[in-house]
CSV table of C-alpha atoms in Angstrom, one decimal:
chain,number,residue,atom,x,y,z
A,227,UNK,CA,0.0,0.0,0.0
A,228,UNK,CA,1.4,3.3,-1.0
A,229,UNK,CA,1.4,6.4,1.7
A,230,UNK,CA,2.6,9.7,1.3
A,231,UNK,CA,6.6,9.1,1.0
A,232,UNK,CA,6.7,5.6,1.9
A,233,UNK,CA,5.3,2.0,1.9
A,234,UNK,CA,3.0,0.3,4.3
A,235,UNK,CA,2.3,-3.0,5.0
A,236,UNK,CA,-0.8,-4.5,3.6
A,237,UNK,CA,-2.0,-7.8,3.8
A,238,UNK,CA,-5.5,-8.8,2.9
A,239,UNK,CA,-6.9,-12.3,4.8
A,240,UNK,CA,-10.2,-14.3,5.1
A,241,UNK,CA,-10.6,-15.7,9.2
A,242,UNK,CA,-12.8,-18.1,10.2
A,243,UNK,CA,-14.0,-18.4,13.6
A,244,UNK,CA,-15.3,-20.9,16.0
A,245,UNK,CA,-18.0,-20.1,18.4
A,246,UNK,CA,-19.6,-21.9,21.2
A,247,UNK,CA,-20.9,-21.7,24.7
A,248,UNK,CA,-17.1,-22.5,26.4
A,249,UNK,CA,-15.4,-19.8,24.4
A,250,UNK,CA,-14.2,-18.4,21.1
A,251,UNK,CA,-11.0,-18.4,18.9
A,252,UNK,CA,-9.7,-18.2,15.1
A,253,UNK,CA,-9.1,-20.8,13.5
A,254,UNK,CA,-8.2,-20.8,9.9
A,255,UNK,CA,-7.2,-18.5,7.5
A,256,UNK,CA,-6.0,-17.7,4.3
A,257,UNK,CA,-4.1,-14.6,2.5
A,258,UNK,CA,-6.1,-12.8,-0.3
A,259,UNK,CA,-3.8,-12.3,-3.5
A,260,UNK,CA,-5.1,-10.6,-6.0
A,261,UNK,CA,-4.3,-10.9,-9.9
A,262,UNK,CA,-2.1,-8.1,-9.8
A,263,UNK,CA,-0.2,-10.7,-8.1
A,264,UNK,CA,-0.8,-13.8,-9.1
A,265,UNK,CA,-0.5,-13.2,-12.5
A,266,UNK,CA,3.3,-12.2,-12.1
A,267,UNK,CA,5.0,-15.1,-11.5
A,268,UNK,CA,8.4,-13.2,-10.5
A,269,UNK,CA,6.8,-11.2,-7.9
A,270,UNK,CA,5.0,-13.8,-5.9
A,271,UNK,CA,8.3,-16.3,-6.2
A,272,UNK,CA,10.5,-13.4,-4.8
A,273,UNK,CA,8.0,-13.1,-2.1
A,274,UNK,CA,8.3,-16.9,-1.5
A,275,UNK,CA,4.6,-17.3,-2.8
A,276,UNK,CA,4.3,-21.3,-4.2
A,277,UNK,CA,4.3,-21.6,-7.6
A,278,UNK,CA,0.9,-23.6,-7.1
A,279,UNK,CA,-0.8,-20.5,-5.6
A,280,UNK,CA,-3.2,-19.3,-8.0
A,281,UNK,CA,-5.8,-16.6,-7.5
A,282,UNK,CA,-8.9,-17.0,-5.7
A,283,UNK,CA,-11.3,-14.9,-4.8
A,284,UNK,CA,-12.4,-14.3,-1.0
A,285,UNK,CA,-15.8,-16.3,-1.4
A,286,UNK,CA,-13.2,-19.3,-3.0
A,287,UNK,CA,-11.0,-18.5,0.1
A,288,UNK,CA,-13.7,-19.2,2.3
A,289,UNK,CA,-15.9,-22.1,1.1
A,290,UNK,CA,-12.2,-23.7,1.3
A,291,UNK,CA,-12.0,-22.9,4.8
A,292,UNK,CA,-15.4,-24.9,5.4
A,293,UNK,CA,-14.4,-27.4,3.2
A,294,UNK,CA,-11.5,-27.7,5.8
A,295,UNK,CA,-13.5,-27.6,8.8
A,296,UNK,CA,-16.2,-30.1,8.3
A,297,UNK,CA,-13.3,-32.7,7.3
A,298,UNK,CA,-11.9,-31.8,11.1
A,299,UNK,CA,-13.0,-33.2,14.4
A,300,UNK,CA,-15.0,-30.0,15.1
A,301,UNK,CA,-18.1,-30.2,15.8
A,302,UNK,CA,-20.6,-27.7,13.5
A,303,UNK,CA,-24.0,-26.6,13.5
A,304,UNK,CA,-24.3,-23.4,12.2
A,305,UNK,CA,-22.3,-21.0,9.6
A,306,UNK,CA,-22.7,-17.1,9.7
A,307,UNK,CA,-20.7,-14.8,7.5
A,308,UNK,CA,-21.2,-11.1,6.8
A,309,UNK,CA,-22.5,-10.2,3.0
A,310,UNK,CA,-19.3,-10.3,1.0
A,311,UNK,CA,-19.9,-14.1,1.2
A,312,UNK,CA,-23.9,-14.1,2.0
A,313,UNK,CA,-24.4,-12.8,-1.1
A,314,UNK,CA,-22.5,-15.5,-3.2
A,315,UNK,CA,-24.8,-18.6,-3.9
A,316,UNK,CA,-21.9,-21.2,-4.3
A,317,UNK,CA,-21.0,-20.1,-0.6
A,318,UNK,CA,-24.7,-20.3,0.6
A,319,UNK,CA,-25.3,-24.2,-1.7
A,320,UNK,CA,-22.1,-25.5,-0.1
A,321,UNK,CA,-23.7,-25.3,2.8
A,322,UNK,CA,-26.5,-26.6,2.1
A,323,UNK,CA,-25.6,-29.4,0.6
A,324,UNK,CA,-23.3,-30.1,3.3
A,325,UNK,CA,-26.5,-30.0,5.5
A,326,UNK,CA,-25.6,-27.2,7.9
A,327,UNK,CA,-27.7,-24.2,9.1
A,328,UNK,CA,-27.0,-20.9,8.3
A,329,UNK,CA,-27.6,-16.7,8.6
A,330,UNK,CA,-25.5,-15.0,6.8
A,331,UNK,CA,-25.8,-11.3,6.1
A,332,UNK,CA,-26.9,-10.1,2.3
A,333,UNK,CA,-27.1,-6.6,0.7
A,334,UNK,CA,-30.6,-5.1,0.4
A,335,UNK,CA,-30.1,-6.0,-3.1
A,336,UNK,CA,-30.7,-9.5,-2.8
A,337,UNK,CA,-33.2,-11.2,-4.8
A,338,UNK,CA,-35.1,-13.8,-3.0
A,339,UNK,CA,-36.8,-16.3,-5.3
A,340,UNK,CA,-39.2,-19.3,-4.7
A,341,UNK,CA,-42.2,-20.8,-6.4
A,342,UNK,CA,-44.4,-17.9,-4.8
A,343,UNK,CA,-42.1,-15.6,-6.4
A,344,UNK,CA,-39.2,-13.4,-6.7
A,345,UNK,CA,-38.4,-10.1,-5.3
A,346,UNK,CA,-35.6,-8.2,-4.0
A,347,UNK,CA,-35.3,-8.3,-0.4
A,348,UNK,CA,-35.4,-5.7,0.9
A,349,UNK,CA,-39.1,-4.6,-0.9
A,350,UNK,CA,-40.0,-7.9,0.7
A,351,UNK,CA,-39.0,-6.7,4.3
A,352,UNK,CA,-40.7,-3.0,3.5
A,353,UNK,CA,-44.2,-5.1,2.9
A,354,UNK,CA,-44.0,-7.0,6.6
A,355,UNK,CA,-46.7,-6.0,8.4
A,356,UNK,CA,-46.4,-4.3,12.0
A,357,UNK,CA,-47.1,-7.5,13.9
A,358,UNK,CA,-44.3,-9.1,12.0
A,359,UNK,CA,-41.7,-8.1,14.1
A,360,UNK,CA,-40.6,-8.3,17.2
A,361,UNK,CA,-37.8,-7.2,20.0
A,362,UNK,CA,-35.5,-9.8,20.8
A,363,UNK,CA,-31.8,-10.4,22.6
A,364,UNK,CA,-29.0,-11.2,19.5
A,365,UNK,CA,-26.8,-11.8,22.9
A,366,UNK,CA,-25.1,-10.1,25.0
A,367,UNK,CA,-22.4,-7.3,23.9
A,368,UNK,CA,-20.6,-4.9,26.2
A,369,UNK,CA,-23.0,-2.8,27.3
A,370,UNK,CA,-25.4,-5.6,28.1
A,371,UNK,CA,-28.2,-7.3,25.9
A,372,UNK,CA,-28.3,-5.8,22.1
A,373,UNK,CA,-31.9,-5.5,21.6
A,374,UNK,CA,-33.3,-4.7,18.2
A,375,UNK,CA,-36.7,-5.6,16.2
A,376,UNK,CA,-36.5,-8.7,14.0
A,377,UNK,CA,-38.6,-10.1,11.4
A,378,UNK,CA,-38.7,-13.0,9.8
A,379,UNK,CA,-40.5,-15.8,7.3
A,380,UNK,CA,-40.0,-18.9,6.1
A,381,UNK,CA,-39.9,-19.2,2.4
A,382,UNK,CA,-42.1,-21.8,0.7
A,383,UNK,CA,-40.3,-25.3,0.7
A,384,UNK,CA,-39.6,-26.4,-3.2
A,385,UNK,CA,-40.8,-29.6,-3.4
A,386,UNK,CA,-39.2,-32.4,-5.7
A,387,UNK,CA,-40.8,-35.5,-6.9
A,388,UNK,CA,-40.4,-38.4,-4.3
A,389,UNK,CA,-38.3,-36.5,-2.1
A,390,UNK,CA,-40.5,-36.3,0.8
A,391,UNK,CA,-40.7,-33.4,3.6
A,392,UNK,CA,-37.8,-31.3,3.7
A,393,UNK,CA,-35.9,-31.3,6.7
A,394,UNK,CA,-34.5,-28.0,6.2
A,395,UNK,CA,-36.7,-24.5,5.5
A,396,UNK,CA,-34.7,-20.9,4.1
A,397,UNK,CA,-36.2,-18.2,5.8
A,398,UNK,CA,-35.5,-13.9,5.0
A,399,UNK,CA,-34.8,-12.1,8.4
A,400,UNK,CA,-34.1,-8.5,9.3
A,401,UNK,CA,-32.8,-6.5,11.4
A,402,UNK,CA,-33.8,-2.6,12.5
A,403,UNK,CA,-32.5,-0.3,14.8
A,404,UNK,CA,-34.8,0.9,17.9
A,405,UNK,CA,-33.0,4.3,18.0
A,406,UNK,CA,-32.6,4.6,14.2
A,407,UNK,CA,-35.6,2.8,12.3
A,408,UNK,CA,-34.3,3.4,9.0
A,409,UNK,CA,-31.3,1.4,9.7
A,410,UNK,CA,-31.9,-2.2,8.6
A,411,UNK,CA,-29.6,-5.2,7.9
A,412,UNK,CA,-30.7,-8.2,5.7
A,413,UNK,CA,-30.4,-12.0,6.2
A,414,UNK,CA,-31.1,-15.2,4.7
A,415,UNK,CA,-31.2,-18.8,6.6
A,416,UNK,CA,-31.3,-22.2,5.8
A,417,UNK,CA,-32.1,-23.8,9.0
A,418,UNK,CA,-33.8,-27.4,10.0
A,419,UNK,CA,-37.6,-28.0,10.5
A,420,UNK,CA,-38.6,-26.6,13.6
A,421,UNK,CA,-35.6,-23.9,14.3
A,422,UNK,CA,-37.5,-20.6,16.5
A,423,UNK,CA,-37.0,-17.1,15.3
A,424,UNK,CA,-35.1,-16.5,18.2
A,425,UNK,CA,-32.7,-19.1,17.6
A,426,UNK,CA,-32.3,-17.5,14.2
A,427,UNK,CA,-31.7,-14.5,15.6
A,428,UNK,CA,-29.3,-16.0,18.3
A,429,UNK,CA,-27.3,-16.8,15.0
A,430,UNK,CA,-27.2,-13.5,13.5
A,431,UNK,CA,-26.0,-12.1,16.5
A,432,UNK,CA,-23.2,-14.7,17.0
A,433,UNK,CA,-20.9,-12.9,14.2
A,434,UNK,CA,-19.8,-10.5,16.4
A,435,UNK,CA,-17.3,-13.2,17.8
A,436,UNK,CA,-15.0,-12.9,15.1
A,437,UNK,CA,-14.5,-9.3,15.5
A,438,UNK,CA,-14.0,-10.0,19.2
A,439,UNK,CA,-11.3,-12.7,18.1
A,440,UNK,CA,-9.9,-9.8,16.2
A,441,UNK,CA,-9.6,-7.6,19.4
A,442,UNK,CA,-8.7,-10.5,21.7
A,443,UNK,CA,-5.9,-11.5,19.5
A,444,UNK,CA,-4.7,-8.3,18.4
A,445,UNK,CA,-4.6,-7.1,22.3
A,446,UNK,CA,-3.1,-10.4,23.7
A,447,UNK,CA,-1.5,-12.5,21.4
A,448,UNK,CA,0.8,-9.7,18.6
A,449,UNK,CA,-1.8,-11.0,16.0
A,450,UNK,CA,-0.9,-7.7,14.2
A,451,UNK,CA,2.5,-6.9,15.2
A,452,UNK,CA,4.6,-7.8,12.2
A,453,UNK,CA,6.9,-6.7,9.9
A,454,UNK,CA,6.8,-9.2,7.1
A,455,UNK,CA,7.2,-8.4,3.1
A,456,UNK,CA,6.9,-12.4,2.9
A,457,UNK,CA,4.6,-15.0,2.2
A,458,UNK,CA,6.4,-17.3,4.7
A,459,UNK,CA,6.7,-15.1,7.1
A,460,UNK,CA,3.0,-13.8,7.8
A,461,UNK,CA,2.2,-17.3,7.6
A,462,UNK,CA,4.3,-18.4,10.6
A,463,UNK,CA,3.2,-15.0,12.1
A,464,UNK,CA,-0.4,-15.4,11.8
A,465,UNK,CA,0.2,-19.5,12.7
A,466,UNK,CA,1.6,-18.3,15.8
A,467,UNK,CA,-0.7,-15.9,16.9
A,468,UNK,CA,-3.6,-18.2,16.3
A,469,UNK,CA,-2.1,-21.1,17.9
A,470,UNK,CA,-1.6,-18.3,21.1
A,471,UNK,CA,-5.0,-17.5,21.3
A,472,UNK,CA,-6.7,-21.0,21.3
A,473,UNK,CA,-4.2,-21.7,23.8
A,474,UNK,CA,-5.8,-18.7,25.9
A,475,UNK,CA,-9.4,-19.5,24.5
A,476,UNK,CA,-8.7,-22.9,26.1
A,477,UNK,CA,-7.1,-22.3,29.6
A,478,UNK,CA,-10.5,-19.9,30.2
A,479,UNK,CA,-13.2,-22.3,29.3
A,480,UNK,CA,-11.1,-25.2,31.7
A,481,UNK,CA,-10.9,-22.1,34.3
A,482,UNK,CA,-14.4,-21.7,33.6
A,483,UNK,CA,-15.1,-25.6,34.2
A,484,UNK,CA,-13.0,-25.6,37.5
A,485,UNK,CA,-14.6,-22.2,38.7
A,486,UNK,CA,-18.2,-24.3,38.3
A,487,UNK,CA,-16.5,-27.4,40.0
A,488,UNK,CA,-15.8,-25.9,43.3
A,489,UNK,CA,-19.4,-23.7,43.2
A,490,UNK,CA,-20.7,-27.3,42.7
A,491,UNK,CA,-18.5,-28.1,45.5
A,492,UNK,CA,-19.5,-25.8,47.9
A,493,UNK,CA,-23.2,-26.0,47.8
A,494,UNK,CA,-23.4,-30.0,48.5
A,495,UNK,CA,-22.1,-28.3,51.5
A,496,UNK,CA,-24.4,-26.0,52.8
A,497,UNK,CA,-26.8,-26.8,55.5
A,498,UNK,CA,-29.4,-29.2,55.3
A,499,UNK,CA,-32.1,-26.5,56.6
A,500,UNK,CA,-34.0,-25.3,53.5
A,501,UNK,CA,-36.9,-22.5,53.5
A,502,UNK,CA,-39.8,-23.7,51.0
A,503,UNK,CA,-43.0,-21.9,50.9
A,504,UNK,CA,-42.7,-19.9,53.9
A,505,UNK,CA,-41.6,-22.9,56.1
A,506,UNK,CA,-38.6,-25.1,57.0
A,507,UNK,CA,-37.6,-28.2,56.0
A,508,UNK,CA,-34.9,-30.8,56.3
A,509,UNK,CA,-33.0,-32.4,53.4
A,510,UNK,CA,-31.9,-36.0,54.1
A,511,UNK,CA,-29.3,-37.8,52.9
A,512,UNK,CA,-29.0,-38.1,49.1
A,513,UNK,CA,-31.9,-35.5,48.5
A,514,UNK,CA,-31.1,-32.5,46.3
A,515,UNK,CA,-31.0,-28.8,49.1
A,516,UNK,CA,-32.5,-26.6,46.3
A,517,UNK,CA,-34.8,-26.8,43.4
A,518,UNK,CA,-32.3,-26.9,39.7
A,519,UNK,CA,-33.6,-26.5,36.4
A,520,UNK,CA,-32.0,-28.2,33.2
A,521,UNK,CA,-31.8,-26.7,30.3
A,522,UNK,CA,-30.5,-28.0,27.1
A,523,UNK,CA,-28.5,-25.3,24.5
């Protein structure tokens, strides 16, 4: 990158993240080239580029990064991406096919089609009725719950000849702003029979976590703090950094698991006295000292 009377460093990368209730961290990239570079052989071997390293664009980047992931141990239910690779239907049919769930963000653009019809989504948003949406949680950010109205509907299913009830439905979701109602953000999902609205929404709002693996690891782990004009070299950079925070990522969600262990701990030993109801009661042996709820995620 050029700058008045010198050169920066720029390097151009698509991340992906993994998310889940124990924690967060990167955990794949790859380095944008673009054909200015790819297409001069010289340059990229001087900048110890392979010779096999062709160009891709950032959608190719990344449906290679989820090829890469569903052929590792982790476990995946969901994909969400912002609209660079929404928008691209080989990204959204990949996963798909590979049967996952997704909400990935779209331009207001985006042309929604089924059987019923076709429009451009956001016209199709701008006809919802009032009762259509609703306030919900997208989780919780730094200054608490992040609150907005969502709405959302299911597309019609496209039925094929013998092939039964579909297990999975697309849906069109928004987004708007309490404070400012003309700011509105676009989805679409592919999720399986059954999923809420709220999970949906639960989704969306999970993308955030990449940009806090961005700060986490920028902060904590040099993520950004190198001086490389090499291909090499920002790899075993970025490698390292990565490696650093899922190390970190790691160590909190077993902190975490202890920190729960010896809560657990210290409440099989509180008294046996328990108030119920206005009156006392004794737990015996074996008996649970207060009422617990399960829930599943």
């Amino acid at each position: 990158m050029q700058a008045p009377g010198r050169t920066e460093n720029c390097q151009v990368a698509v991340f992906a993240a993994y998310a889940s209730s124990r924690g967060r961290t990167l955990v794949d990239w790859e380095l944008y080239l673009p054909k200015s570079w790819t297409s001069d052989r010289d340059r990229c071997r001087a900048a110890g580029v392979p010779d096999a390293r062709a160009f891709a664009t950032k959608t190719e980047l990344a449906r290679s990064l989820i090829a890469r992931a569903l052929a590792s141990p982790l476990p995946i239910a969901w994909v969400t991406a912002d609209a660079l690779y929404g928008q691209d239907r080989h990204f959204r049919r990949m996963l798909e096919e590979a049967g996952l769930g997704y909400v990935v963000a779209v331009p207001k653009s985006q042309q929604v089609k089924s059987l019923a019809g076709c429009w451009r989504i956001d016209q199709l948003i701008g006809d919802a009725p009032d009762e259509a949406w609703e306030r919900l949680s997208c989780g919780d950010g730094a200054k608490g719950p992040r609150i907005y109205d969502w709405a959302a509907a299911q597309l019609p299913a496209v039925s094929f000849f013998g092939a039964g009830e579909p297990s999975h439905h697309r849906w069109v979701l928004a987004l708007r702003s309490i404070a400012h109602p003309d700011e509105i953000a676009y989805y679409l999902a592919y999720a399986p029979d059954g999923t809420s609205v709220a999970e949906l929404v639960r989704v969306a709002g999970s993308r955030w976590a990449i940009e806090s693996c961005f700060q986490s690891a920028k902060n904590e782990c040099g993520l950004d703090q190198y001086e490389v004009r090499r291909y090499p070299g920002w790899y075993r950079h970025i490698t390292l950094a990565m490696l650093a925070h899922a190390f970190l990522a790691a160590m909190a969600a077993q902190a975490e698991d202890a920190r729960g262990a010896a809560e657990t701990d210290l409440s099989s030993s509180r008294s046996a006295w328990q108030r119920s109801a206005g009156s006392w009661r004794l737990a015996g042996p074996g008996q649970a000292t207060t009422d617990a709820t399960l829930i599943g995620y």
